[in-house]
PDB file of C-alpha atoms in Angstrom:
ATOM      1  CA  MET Q   1      88.224  66.138  99.003  1.00  0.00           C
ATOM      2  CA  PHE Q   2      91.915  67.046  97.163  1.00  0.00           C
ATOM      3  CA  ASP Q   3      90.068  69.714  94.942  1.00  0.00           C
ATOM      4  CA  LEU Q   4      92.880  71.696  93.259  1.00  0.00           C
ATOM      5  CA  THR Q   5      90.517  74.604  91.836  1.00  0.00           C
ATOM      6  CA  GLY Q   6      92.460  77.684  91.601  1.00  0.00           C
ATOM      7  CA  ARG Q   7      95.834  76.543  92.217  1.00  0.00           C
ATOM      8  CA  VAL Q   8      98.356  76.870  89.189  1.00  0.00           C
ATOM      9  CA  ALA Q   9     101.235  74.090  89.116  1.00  0.00           C
ATOM     10  CA  LEU Q  10     104.565  73.670  87.667  1.00  0.00           C
ATOM     11  CA  VAL Q  11     105.435  70.051  86.445  1.00  0.00           C
ATOM     12  CA  THR Q  12     108.970  69.757  85.286  1.00  0.00           C
ATOM     13  CA  GLY Q  13     109.767  66.388  82.594  1.00  0.00           C
ATOM     14  CA  ALA Q  14     106.270  66.723  82.036  1.00  0.00           C
ATOM     15  CA  SER Q  15     107.243  65.154  78.597  1.00  0.00           C
ATOM     16  CA  GLY Q  16     108.077  61.819  80.239  1.00  0.00           C
ATOM     17  CA  GLY Q  17     105.646  58.902  81.708  1.00  0.00           C
ATOM     18  CA  ILE Q  18     105.544  59.960  85.129  1.00  0.00           C
ATOM     19  CA  GLY Q  19     105.234  63.840  84.802  1.00  0.00           C
ATOM     20  CA  GLY Q  20     102.300  63.505  82.274  1.00  0.00           C
ATOM     21  CA  ALA Q  21     100.370  61.465  84.485  1.00  0.00           C
ATOM     22  CA  ILE Q  22     101.460  64.085  87.555  1.00  0.00           C
ATOM     23  CA  ALA Q  23     100.208  66.590  85.199  1.00  0.00           C
ATOM     24  CA  ARG Q  24      96.957  65.294  84.085  1.00  0.00           C
ATOM     25  CA  ALA Q  25      95.988  64.509  87.685  1.00  0.00           C
ATOM     26  CA  LEU Q  26      96.249  67.815  89.123  1.00  0.00           C
ATOM     27  CA  HIS Q  27      94.820  69.195  86.090  1.00  0.00           C
ATOM     28  CA  GLN Q  28      91.613  67.100  86.592  1.00  0.00           C
ATOM     29  CA  ARG Q  29      91.236  67.833  89.867  1.00  0.00           C
ATOM     30  CA  GLY Q  30      91.034  71.760  88.450  1.00  0.00           C
ATOM     31  CA  ALA Q  31      94.816  72.786  88.813  1.00  0.00           C
ATOM     32  CA  LYS Q  32      95.955  75.211  86.252  1.00  0.00           C
ATOM     33  CA  VAL Q  33      99.167  73.256  84.902  1.00  0.00           C
ATOM     34  CA  ALA Q  34     102.418  74.779  83.577  1.00  0.00           C
ATOM     35  CA  LEU Q  35     104.039  71.849  81.506  1.00  0.00           C
ATOM     36  CA  SER Q  36     107.941  72.078  81.268  1.00  0.00           C
ATOM     37  CA  GLY Q  37     110.101  69.457  79.625  1.00  0.00           C
ATOM     38  CA  THR Q  38     113.133  69.598  76.712  1.00  0.00           C
ATOM     39  CA  ARG Q  39     110.498  67.997  73.864  1.00  0.00           C
ATOM     40  CA  ARG Q  40     108.742  70.883  72.969  1.00  0.00           C
ATOM     41  CA  GLU Q  41     106.586  68.401  70.482  1.00  0.00           C
ATOM     42  CA  ALA Q  42     105.227  65.875  73.424  1.00  0.00           C
ATOM     43  CA  LEU Q  43     104.726  68.807  75.666  1.00  0.00           C
ATOM     44  CA  ASP Q  44     102.525  70.536  73.073  1.00  0.00           C
ATOM     45  CA  SER Q  45     100.651  67.345  72.405  1.00  0.00           C
ATOM     46  CA  LEU Q  46     100.233  66.747  76.166  1.00  0.00           C
ATOM     47  CA  ALA Q  47      98.934  70.393  76.667  1.00  0.00           C
ATOM     48  CA  ALA Q  48      96.296  70.013  73.584  1.00  0.00           C
ATOM     49  CA  GLU Q  49      94.852  66.770  75.020  1.00  0.00           C
ATOM     50  CA  MET Q  50      94.706  68.445  78.532  1.00  0.00           C
ATOM     51  CA  GLY Q  51      92.936  71.579  77.032  1.00  0.00           C
ATOM     52  CA  GLU Q  52      92.004  74.708  78.958  1.00  0.00           C
ATOM     53  CA  GLY Q  53      94.118  75.887  81.983  1.00  0.00           C
ATOM     54  CA  THR Q  54      97.797  74.830  80.516  1.00  0.00           C
ATOM     55  CA  ALA Q  55     101.063  76.247  79.336  1.00  0.00           C
ATOM     56  CA  VAL Q  56     103.980  74.902  77.780  1.00  0.00           C
ATOM     57  CA  LEU Q  57     106.840  76.238  79.088  1.00  0.00           C
ATOM     58  CA  PRO Q  58     110.129  74.318  77.682  1.00  0.00           C
ATOM     59  CA  CYS Q  59     113.364  74.696  79.854  1.00  0.00           C
ATOM     60  CA  ALA Q  60     116.932  73.190  79.454  1.00  0.00           C
ATOM     61  CA  LEU Q  61     117.343  72.259  83.767  1.00  0.00           C
ATOM     62  CA  ASP Q  62     120.940  72.492  83.207  1.00  0.00           C
ATOM     63  CA  ASP Q  63     120.826  76.239  82.805  1.00  0.00           C
ATOM     64  CA  ALA Q  64     120.545  77.703  85.484  1.00  0.00           C
ATOM     65  CA  LYS Q  65     119.567  81.452  84.418  1.00  0.00           C
ATOM     66  CA  ALA Q  66     116.308  79.461  82.536  1.00  0.00           C
ATOM     67  CA  VAL Q  67     115.980  77.556  85.777  1.00  0.00           C
ATOM     68  CA  ALA Q  68     115.762  81.071  87.705  1.00  0.00           C
ATOM     69  CA  ALA Q  69     112.926  82.623  85.176  1.00  0.00           C
ATOM     70  CA  LEU Q  70     110.839  79.751  85.188  1.00  0.00           C
ATOM     71  CA  PRO Q  71     108.484  80.356  88.073  1.00  0.00           C
ATOM     72  CA  GLY Q  72     107.695  84.002  87.126  1.00  0.00           C
ATOM     73  CA  GLN Q  73     106.833  82.521  83.413  1.00  0.00           C
ATOM     74  CA  VAL Q  74     104.276  80.289  84.975  1.00  0.00           C
ATOM     75  CA  SER Q  75     102.969  83.217  86.916  1.00  0.00           C
ATOM     76  CA  GLU Q  76     102.820  85.262  83.717  1.00  0.00           C
ATOM     77  CA  ALA Q  77     101.160  82.725  81.680  1.00  0.00           C
ATOM     78  CA  LEU Q  78      98.481  81.181  84.136  1.00  0.00           C
ATOM     79  CA  GLY Q  79      98.750  83.884  86.783  1.00  0.00           C
ATOM     80  CA  GLY Q  80     100.362  82.546  90.042  1.00  0.00           C
ATOM     81  CA  PHE Q  81     102.048  79.875  91.341  1.00  0.00           C
ATOM     82  CA  ASP Q  82     101.510  77.777  94.262  1.00  0.00           C
ATOM     83  CA  ILE Q  83     102.471  74.047  93.143  1.00  0.00           C
ATOM     84  CA  LEU Q  84     105.779  73.063  92.369  1.00  0.00           C
ATOM     85  CA  VAL Q  85     106.701  69.504  91.027  1.00  0.00           C
ATOM     86  CA  ASN Q  86     110.422  68.895  90.858  1.00  0.00           C
ATOM     87  CA  ASN Q  87     110.032  65.519  88.605  1.00  0.00           C
ATOM     88  CA  ALA Q  88     112.322  65.986  85.702  1.00  0.00           C
ATOM     89  CA  GLY Q  89     115.216  63.015  86.193  1.00  0.00           C
ATOM     90  CA  LEU Q  90     117.793  61.199  84.196  1.00  0.00           C
ATOM     91  CA  THR Q  91     119.500  58.127  84.400  1.00  0.00           C
ATOM     92  CA  ARG Q  92     123.367  57.254  83.323  1.00  0.00           C
ATOM     93  CA  ASP Q  93     124.040  54.052  84.721  1.00  0.00           C
ATOM     94  CA  ASN Q  94     127.466  52.218  84.989  1.00  0.00           C
ATOM     95  CA  LEU Q  95     129.305  50.980  87.418  1.00  0.00           C
ATOM     96  CA  ALA Q  96     131.054  52.796  89.799  1.00  0.00           C
ATOM     97  CA  MET Q  97     134.481  51.752  88.762  1.00  0.00           C
ATOM     98  CA  ARG Q  98     133.559  52.437  85.054  1.00  0.00           C
ATOM     99  CA  MET Q  99     131.328  55.580  85.559  1.00  0.00           C
ATOM    100  CA  LYS Q 100     132.522  58.783  83.823  1.00  0.00           C
ATOM    101  CA  ASP Q 101     132.849  62.084  85.642  1.00  0.00           C
ATOM    102  CA  GLU Q 102     130.466  63.594  83.228  1.00  0.00           C
ATOM    103  CA  ASP Q 103     127.940  60.618  83.819  1.00  0.00           C
ATOM    104  CA  TRP Q 104     128.004  61.644  87.848  1.00  0.00           C
ATOM    105  CA  ASP Q 105     127.689  65.420  86.959  1.00  0.00           C
ATOM    106  CA  GLN Q 106     124.785  65.297  84.573  1.00  0.00           C
ATOM    107  CA  VAL Q 107     122.657  63.305  86.801  1.00  0.00           C
ATOM    108  CA  MET Q 108     123.395  65.427  89.734  1.00  0.00           C
ATOM    109  CA  ALA Q 109     122.998  68.620  87.670  1.00  0.00           C
ATOM    110  CA  VAL Q 110     119.505  67.869  86.536  1.00  0.00           C
ATOM    111  CA  ASN Q 111     118.043  65.378  89.175  1.00  0.00           C
ATOM    112  CA  LEU Q 112     119.190  67.506  92.299  1.00  0.00           C
ATOM    113  CA  THR Q 113     121.002  70.981  91.387  1.00  0.00           C
ATOM    114  CA  ALA Q 114     118.133  71.771  89.476  1.00  0.00           C
ATOM    115  CA  ALA Q 115     115.387  70.790  91.866  1.00  0.00           C
ATOM    116  CA  PHE Q 116     117.373  73.194  94.510  1.00  0.00           C
ATOM    117  CA  ARG Q 117     117.606  76.041  91.789  1.00  0.00           C
ATOM    118  CA  LEU Q 118     114.030  75.700  90.953  1.00  0.00           C
ATOM    119  CA  SER Q 119     112.657  75.582  94.243  1.00  0.00           C
ATOM    120  CA  ARG Q 120     114.763  78.964  95.444  1.00  0.00           C
ATOM    121  CA  ALA Q 121     113.305  80.647  92.777  1.00  0.00           C
ATOM    122  CA  ALA Q 122     109.357  78.970  93.140  1.00  0.00           C
ATOM    123  CA  LEU Q 123     109.767  80.455  96.866  1.00  0.00           C
ATOM    124  CA  LYS Q 124     109.429  83.896  96.436  1.00  0.00           C
ATOM    125  CA  PRO Q 125     105.738  83.711  95.271  1.00  0.00           C
ATOM    126  CA  LEU Q 126     104.925  80.853  97.425  1.00  0.00           C
ATOM    127  CA  MET Q 127     105.985  82.657 100.615  1.00  0.00           C
ATOM    128  CA  LYS Q 128     103.958  85.972  99.613  1.00  0.00           C
ATOM    129  CA  ASN Q 129     101.229  83.211  99.327  1.00  0.00           C
ATOM    130  CA  ARG Q 130     101.552  82.017 102.446  1.00  0.00           C
ATOM    131  CA  TRP Q 131     100.650  78.728 101.223  1.00  0.00           C
ATOM    132  CA  GLY Q 132     102.554  76.592  98.458  1.00  0.00           C
ATOM    133  CA  ARG Q 133     103.397  72.694  97.803  1.00  0.00           C
ATOM    134  CA  ILE Q 134     106.865  71.633  96.623  1.00  0.00           C
ATOM    135  CA  ILE Q 135     106.744  67.965  95.821  1.00  0.00           C
ATOM    136  CA  GLY Q 136     110.093  66.151  94.737  1.00  0.00           C
ATOM    137  CA  ILE Q 137     109.807  63.050  92.483  1.00  0.00           C
ATOM    138  CA  THR Q 138     112.929  60.629  93.932  1.00  0.00           C
ATOM    139  CA  SER Q 139     112.990  57.320  93.824  1.00  0.00           C
ATOM    140  CA  ILE Q 140     113.288  53.988  96.099  1.00  0.00           C
ATOM    141  CA  VAL Q 141     116.757  53.621  95.110  1.00  0.00           C
ATOM    142  CA  GLY Q 142     117.578  56.788  97.291  1.00  0.00           C
ATOM    143  CA  VAL Q 143     116.585  55.124 100.056  1.00  0.00           C
ATOM    144  CA  THR Q 144     117.061  51.334  99.450  1.00  0.00           C
ATOM    145  CA  GLY Q 145     120.344  51.695  96.807  1.00  0.00           C
ATOM    146  CA  ASN Q 146     120.832  50.016  93.734  1.00  0.00           C
ATOM    147  CA  PRO Q 147     124.127  48.733  92.038  1.00  0.00           C
ATOM    148  CA  GLY Q 148     124.875  50.428  88.699  1.00  0.00           C
ATOM    149  CA  GLN Q 149     123.124  53.530  89.771  1.00  0.00           C
ATOM    150  CA  THR Q 150     125.274  55.416  92.428  1.00  0.00           C
ATOM    151  CA  ASN Q 151     124.775  58.838  90.719  1.00  0.00           C
ATOM    152  CA  TYR Q 152     121.279  58.324  90.149  1.00  0.00           C
ATOM    153  CA  ALA Q 153     120.999  57.026  94.158  1.00  0.00           C
ATOM    154  CA  ALA Q 154     122.810  59.522  95.164  1.00  0.00           C
ATOM    155  CA  SER Q 155     120.963  62.320  93.375  1.00  0.00           C
ATOM    156  CA  LYS Q 156     117.650  61.308  94.688  1.00  0.00           C
ATOM    157  CA  ALA Q 157     118.751  60.696  98.217  1.00  0.00           C
ATOM    158  CA  GLY Q 158     119.613  64.176  97.909  1.00  0.00           C
ATOM    159  CA  MET Q 159     116.650  65.489  97.266  1.00  0.00           C
ATOM    160  CA  ILE Q 160     115.311  63.589  99.963  1.00  0.00           C
ATOM    161  CA  GLY Q 161     117.559  65.279 102.385  1.00  0.00           C
ATOM    162  CA  PHE Q 162     116.959  68.766 100.619  1.00  0.00           C
ATOM    163  CA  SER Q 163     113.132  68.259 101.052  1.00  0.00           C
ATOM    164  CA  LYS Q 164     113.480  67.373 104.540  1.00  0.00           C
ATOM    165  CA  SER Q 165     115.722  70.752 105.596  1.00  0.00           C
ATOM    166  CA  LEU Q 166     113.598  73.132 103.160  1.00  0.00           C
ATOM    167  CA  ALA Q 167     110.407  71.580 104.936  1.00  0.00           C
ATOM    168  CA  GLY Q 168     111.754  72.829 108.205  1.00  0.00           C
ATOM    169  CA  GLU Q 169     112.991  76.658 106.869  1.00  0.00           C
ATOM    170  CA  VAL Q 170     109.361  76.967 105.592  1.00  0.00           C
ATOM    171  CA  ALA Q 171     107.000  75.005 107.642  1.00  0.00           C
ATOM    172  CA  THR Q 172     105.524  78.480 109.343  1.00  0.00           C
ATOM    173  CA  ARG Q 173     104.828  79.672 106.198  1.00  0.00           C
ATOM    174  CA  GLY Q 174     102.002  77.434 105.084  1.00  0.00           C
ATOM    175  CA  ILE Q 175     104.433  75.682 102.600  1.00  0.00           C
ATOM    176  CA  THR Q 176     104.872  72.488 102.822  1.00  0.00           C
ATOM    177  CA  VAL Q 177     107.935  70.125 101.549  1.00  0.00           C
ATOM    178  CA  ASN Q 178     107.524  66.616 100.646  1.00  0.00           C
ATOM    179  CA  CYS Q 179     108.659  63.632  98.272  1.00  0.00           C
ATOM    180  CA  VAL Q 180     107.399  60.517  96.383  1.00  0.00           C
ATOM    181  CA  ALA Q 181     109.403  57.641  95.917  1.00  0.00           C
ATOM    182  CA  PRO Q 182     108.229  55.707  93.059  1.00  0.00           C
ATOM    183  CA  GLY Q 183     109.050  51.794  92.937  1.00  0.00           C
ATOM    184  CA  PHE Q 184     109.316  49.906  89.823  1.00  0.00           C
ATOM    185  CA  ILE Q 185     106.654  51.824  87.342  1.00  0.00           C
ATOM    186  CA  GLU Q 186     106.210  50.951  83.583  1.00  0.00           C
ATOM    187  CA  THR Q 187     107.867  54.318  81.852  1.00  0.00           C
ATOM    188  CA  ALA Q 188     110.477  54.609  79.030  1.00  0.00           C
ATOM    189  CA  MET Q 189     113.324  54.824  81.576  1.00  0.00           C
ATOM    190  CA  THR Q 190     112.277  51.018  83.173  1.00  0.00           C
ATOM    191  CA  ASP Q 191     111.804  50.070  79.527  1.00  0.00           C
ATOM    192  CA  VAL Q 192     115.366  50.050  79.090  1.00  0.00           C
ATOM    193  CA  LEU Q 193     115.833  46.890  81.356  1.00  0.00           C
ATOM    194  CA  ASN Q 194     115.984  43.482  79.949  1.00  0.00           C
ATOM    195  CA  ASP Q 195     113.644  41.207  80.580  1.00  0.00           C
ATOM    196  CA  GLU Q 196     115.324  39.044  83.341  1.00  0.00           C
ATOM    197  CA  GLN Q 197     116.096  42.287  85.338  1.00  0.00           C
ATOM    198  CA  LYS Q 198     112.672  43.003  84.952  1.00  0.00           C
ATOM    199  CA  GLU Q 199     111.100  39.281  86.312  1.00  0.00           C
ATOM    200  CA  ARG Q 200     113.726  39.519  88.947  1.00  0.00           C
ATOM    201  CA  MET Q 201     112.416  43.142  90.040  1.00  0.00           C
ATOM    202  CA  LEU Q 202     108.539  41.576  89.615  1.00  0.00           C
ATOM    203  CA  ALA Q 203     109.227  38.713  92.248  1.00  0.00           C
ATOM    204  CA  SER Q 204     110.527  41.317  94.916  1.00  0.00           C
ATOM    205  CA  ILE Q 205     107.303  43.424  94.671  1.00  0.00           C
ATOM    206  CA  PRO Q 206     104.583  42.168  97.095  1.00  0.00           C
ATOM    207  CA  ALA Q 207     101.738  43.660  94.914  1.00  0.00           C
ATOM    208  CA  GLY Q 208     102.162  41.188  92.189  1.00  0.00           C
ATOM    209  CA  ARG Q 209     102.302  44.231  89.096  1.00  0.00           C
ATOM    210  CA  LEU Q 210     104.825  47.134  88.425  1.00  0.00           C
ATOM    211  CA  GLY Q 211     103.438  50.332  89.491  1.00  0.00           C
ATOM    212  CA  SER Q 212     101.547  53.032  86.714  1.00  0.00           C
ATOM    213  CA  PRO Q 213     102.464  56.381  86.512  1.00  0.00           C
ATOM    214  CA  GLN Q 214      98.958  57.035  87.489  1.00  0.00           C
ATOM    215  CA  ASP Q 215      99.831  55.327  91.115  1.00  0.00           C
ATOM    216  CA  VAL Q 216     102.392  58.073  91.550  1.00  0.00           C
ATOM    217  CA  ALA Q 217     100.371  60.608  90.262  1.00  0.00           C
ATOM    218  CA  ALA Q 218      97.624  60.211  93.232  1.00  0.00           C
ATOM    219  CA  ALA Q 219     100.164  60.414  95.745  1.00  0.00           C
ATOM    220  CA  CYS Q 220     101.142  64.067  93.998  1.00  0.00           C
ATOM    221  CA  VAL Q 221      97.413  64.791  93.968  1.00  0.00           C
ATOM    222  CA  TYR Q 222      97.257  64.084  97.613  1.00  0.00           C
ATOM    223  CA  LEU Q 223     100.500  66.185  98.893  1.00  0.00           C
ATOM    224  CA  ALA Q 224      99.489  69.031  96.537  1.00  0.00           C
ATOM    225  CA  SER Q 225      95.792  69.043  98.376  1.00  0.00           C
ATOM    226  CA  ASP Q 226      94.772  71.454 101.191  1.00  0.00           C
ATOM    227  CA  GLU Q 227      94.259  68.039 103.110  1.00  0.00           C
ATOM    228  CA  ALA Q 228      97.693  67.477 103.250  1.00  0.00           C
ATOM    229  CA  GLY Q 229      98.806  70.953 104.801  1.00  0.00           C
ATOM    230  CA  TYR Q 230      99.915  68.951 108.256  1.00  0.00           C
ATOM    231  CA  MET Q 231     102.040  66.349 105.866  1.00  0.00           C
ATOM    232  CA  THR Q 232     105.646  68.174 105.485  1.00  0.00           C
ATOM    233  CA  GLY Q 233     109.067  66.720 105.159  1.00  0.00           C
ATOM    234  CA  GLN Q 234     108.119  63.179 104.311  1.00  0.00           C
ATOM    235  CA  THR Q 235     108.361  60.903 101.737  1.00  0.00           C
ATOM    236  CA  LEU Q 236     105.476  58.615 100.308  1.00  0.00           C
ATOM    237  CA  HIS Q 237     106.592  55.342  98.936  1.00  0.00           C
ATOM    238  CA  VAL Q 238     104.737  54.408  95.994  1.00  0.00           C
ATOM    239  CA  ASN Q 239     105.935  50.585  95.192  1.00  0.00           C
ATOM    240  CA  GLY Q 240     103.859  47.919  95.983  1.00  0.00           C
ATOM    241  CA  GLY Q 241     105.527  46.765  99.182  1.00  0.00           C
ATOM    242  CA  MET Q 242     108.724  46.268  97.189  1.00  0.00           C
ATOM    243  CA  ALA Q 243     110.314  48.157 100.422  1.00  0.00           C
ATOM    244  CA  MET Q 244     108.482  49.194 103.293  1.00  0.00           C
ATOM    245  CA  ILE Q 245     110.031  52.004 105.451  1.00  0.00           C
TER     246      ILE Q 245
ATOM    247  CA  MET H   1     110.929 111.458 110.479  1.00  0.00           C
ATOM    248  CA  SER H   2     111.579 110.582 107.087  1.00  0.00           C
ATOM    249  CA  ASP H   3     109.009 109.107 104.564  1.00  0.00           C
ATOM    250  CA  VAL H   4     111.273 106.255 104.046  1.00  0.00           C
ATOM    251  CA  ALA H   5     111.409 105.663 107.661  1.00  0.00           C
ATOM    252  CA  GLU H   6     107.959 105.721 108.182  1.00  0.00           C
ATOM    253  CA  ARG H   7     107.210 103.564 105.309  1.00  0.00           C
ATOM    254  CA  VAL H   8     110.050 101.061 106.393  1.00  0.00           C
ATOM    255  CA  LYS H   9     108.687 101.251 110.143  1.00  0.00           C
ATOM    256  CA  LYS H  10     104.955 100.302 109.266  1.00  0.00           C
ATOM    257  CA  ILE H  11     106.511  97.310 107.640  1.00  0.00           C
ATOM    258  CA  VAL H  12     108.070  96.361 110.494  1.00  0.00           C
ATOM    259  CA  VAL H  13     105.144  96.669 112.463  1.00  0.00           C
ATOM    260  CA  GLU H  14     102.813  94.918 109.991  1.00  0.00           C
ATOM    261  CA  HIS H  15     105.160  91.976 109.033  1.00  0.00           C
ATOM    262  CA  LEU H  16     106.532  91.128 112.253  1.00  0.00           C
ATOM    263  CA  GLY H  17     103.347  92.253 114.508  1.00  0.00           C
ATOM    264  CA  VAL H  18     105.054  93.909 117.088  1.00  0.00           C
ATOM    265  CA  GLU H  19     104.216  97.447 118.435  1.00  0.00           C
ATOM    266  CA  GLU H  20     105.054 100.604 116.886  1.00  0.00           C
ATOM    267  CA  SER H  21     106.863 101.955 119.851  1.00  0.00           C
ATOM    268  CA  LYS H  22     109.408  99.101 120.106  1.00  0.00           C
ATOM    269  CA  VAL H  23     109.876 100.104 116.440  1.00  0.00           C
ATOM    270  CA  THR H  24     112.768 102.475 116.825  1.00  0.00           C
ATOM    271  CA  GLU H  25     115.880 103.393 114.565  1.00  0.00           C
ATOM    272  CA  ASP H  26     118.411 101.318 116.781  1.00  0.00           C
ATOM    273  CA  ALA H  27     116.298  98.582 117.117  1.00  0.00           C
ATOM    274  CA  SER H  28     117.773  94.982 115.922  1.00  0.00           C
ATOM    275  CA  PHE H  29     115.252  92.726 113.729  1.00  0.00           C
ATOM    276  CA  ILE H  30     116.622  89.509 115.528  1.00  0.00           C
ATOM    277  CA  ASP H  31     117.733  90.901 118.740  1.00  0.00           C
ATOM    278  CA  ASP H  32     114.999  93.180 119.846  1.00  0.00           C
ATOM    279  CA  LEU H  33     111.878  92.741 117.529  1.00  0.00           C
ATOM    280  CA  GLY H  34     112.252  88.682 117.479  1.00  0.00           C
ATOM    281  CA  ALA H  35     112.562  88.057 113.970  1.00  0.00           C
ATOM    282  CA  ASP H  36     113.804  84.734 112.711  1.00  0.00           C
ATOM    283  CA  SER H  37     116.225  84.334 109.576  1.00  0.00           C
ATOM    284  CA  LEU H  38     113.115  83.930 107.478  1.00  0.00           C
ATOM    285  CA  ASP H  39     111.870  86.813 108.944  1.00  0.00           C
ATOM    286  CA  THR H  40     114.612  88.719 107.660  1.00  0.00           C
ATOM    287  CA  VAL H  41     114.288  87.576 104.346  1.00  0.00           C
ATOM    288  CA  GLU H  42     110.792  88.146 103.749  1.00  0.00           C
ATOM    289  CA  LEU H  43     111.134  91.600 105.372  1.00  0.00           C
ATOM    290  CA  VAL H  44     113.496  92.475 102.485  1.00  0.00           C
ATOM    291  CA  MET H  45     111.602  91.442  99.844  1.00  0.00           C
ATOM    292  CA  ALA H  46     108.849  93.625 101.040  1.00  0.00           C
ATOM    293  CA  PHE H  47     111.034  96.471 101.101  1.00  0.00           C
ATOM    294  CA  GLU H  48     112.044  95.348  97.559  1.00  0.00           C
ATOM    295  CA  GLU H  49     108.308  95.835  96.605  1.00  0.00           C
ATOM    296  CA  GLU H  50     107.179  98.820  98.832  1.00  0.00           C
ATOM    297  CA  PHE H  51     110.211 100.891  97.191  1.00  0.00           C
ATOM    298  CA  GLY H  52     110.909  99.183  94.019  1.00  0.00           C
ATOM    299  CA  CYS H  53     114.311  98.425  94.643  1.00  0.00           C
ATOM    300  CA  GLU H  54     116.560  95.380  94.170  1.00  0.00           C
ATOM    301  CA  ILE H  55     118.526  94.139  97.640  1.00  0.00           C
ATOM    302  CA  PRO H  56     121.010  92.456  97.062  1.00  0.00           C
ATOM    303  CA  ASP H  57     122.478  89.283  99.221  1.00  0.00           C
ATOM    304  CA  ASP H  58     125.646  91.020 100.544  1.00  0.00           C
ATOM    305  CA  ALA H  59     123.817  93.812 101.193  1.00  0.00           C
ATOM    306  CA  ALA H  60     120.612  92.294 102.874  1.00  0.00           C
ATOM    307  CA  GLU H  61     123.415  90.240 105.128  1.00  0.00           C
ATOM    308  CA  LYS H  62     124.211  93.681 106.410  1.00  0.00           C
ATOM    309  CA  ILE H  63     120.804  95.196 107.163  1.00  0.00           C
ATOM    310  CA  VAL H  64     120.605  94.263 110.984  1.00  0.00           C
ATOM    311  CA  THR H  65     118.822  97.350 112.513  1.00  0.00           C
ATOM    312  CA  VAL H  66     115.768  99.325 111.434  1.00  0.00           C
ATOM    313  CA  LYS H  67     118.594 102.052 110.649  1.00  0.00           C
ATOM    314  CA  ASP H  68     120.377 100.098 108.386  1.00  0.00           C
ATOM    315  CA  ALA H  69     117.508  99.514 106.280  1.00  0.00           C
ATOM    316  CA  ILE H  70     116.265 102.951 105.776  1.00  0.00           C
ATOM    317  CA  ASN H  71     119.930 103.963 105.090  1.00  0.00           C
ATOM    318  CA  PHE H  72     120.337 101.772 102.440  1.00  0.00           C
ATOM    319  CA  ILE H  73     116.877 102.327 100.938  1.00  0.00           C
ATOM    320  CA  GLN H  74     117.445 106.156 100.665  1.00  0.00           C
ATOM    321  CA  GLU H  75     120.863 105.638  99.063  1.00  0.00           C
ATOM    322  CA  ASN H  76     119.816 103.222  96.711  1.00  0.00           C
ATOM    323  CA  THR H  77     116.368 104.445  95.369  1.00  0.00           C
TER     324      THR H  77
END
């Protein structure tokens, strides 16, 4: 089950905690994996650690031209293109009343617009293959909302609506489009929360622990597999029971 | 029948799984040949590949019938 041998995947934001875990997990299941992100050194060391069947393709996701060219670079480097994981994302938290336009715009540009552009560019090879997987890493807050994260929550909710719509467009071509919505996962992004915030979050997680990047990666392996071929337009919530949707 | 016309019709027959006799030059991909909007996108991709040309989005939108496709390709390759 869940064998990805012969598949080629692209993971954006692979230099981050969740992105790195997704890349490793897909690779362990046999896929070749292209690692994209902005921090070249982190990507290089991840690729070195993973070994054969990897490619490092740094890309600034707010650069439309670079994004459009990325799927072609993946095919060139690894000989195909089957699985896209739109994982890259950033936060610029603030109360809505204090939020600057650029904080709103940047979060939308990287979290949502880049995911759309990259999916659009990836669809050509996926349609030709008559097989494809597009996986968006959204967030629990895209469904539940979270004070202080109007921009981030809107971008993640947007990704869910985008994925459902695209899933309907391409379902007849063997392409599935799904989301994974992590809850509170131990990463650099959640490290910035103070102890009081963390404790409050923990109290609301029935599983009694934070999630790990591997918990999220396992959901991606499933969605990327042949076995998940009948699963499309869905959001898998990986949150320890923090929100049951 | 020109070479381009034959190749275009072959692609349409293969892609849409319709009988060759139905693929007349006046046939509309959507109204007569049962294509949906995604099929028309794929047909354009197949034409681009077969003829090594690029069909911009605004031109692709105007390709409604088999003849439209043949004319565009003859004028642009």
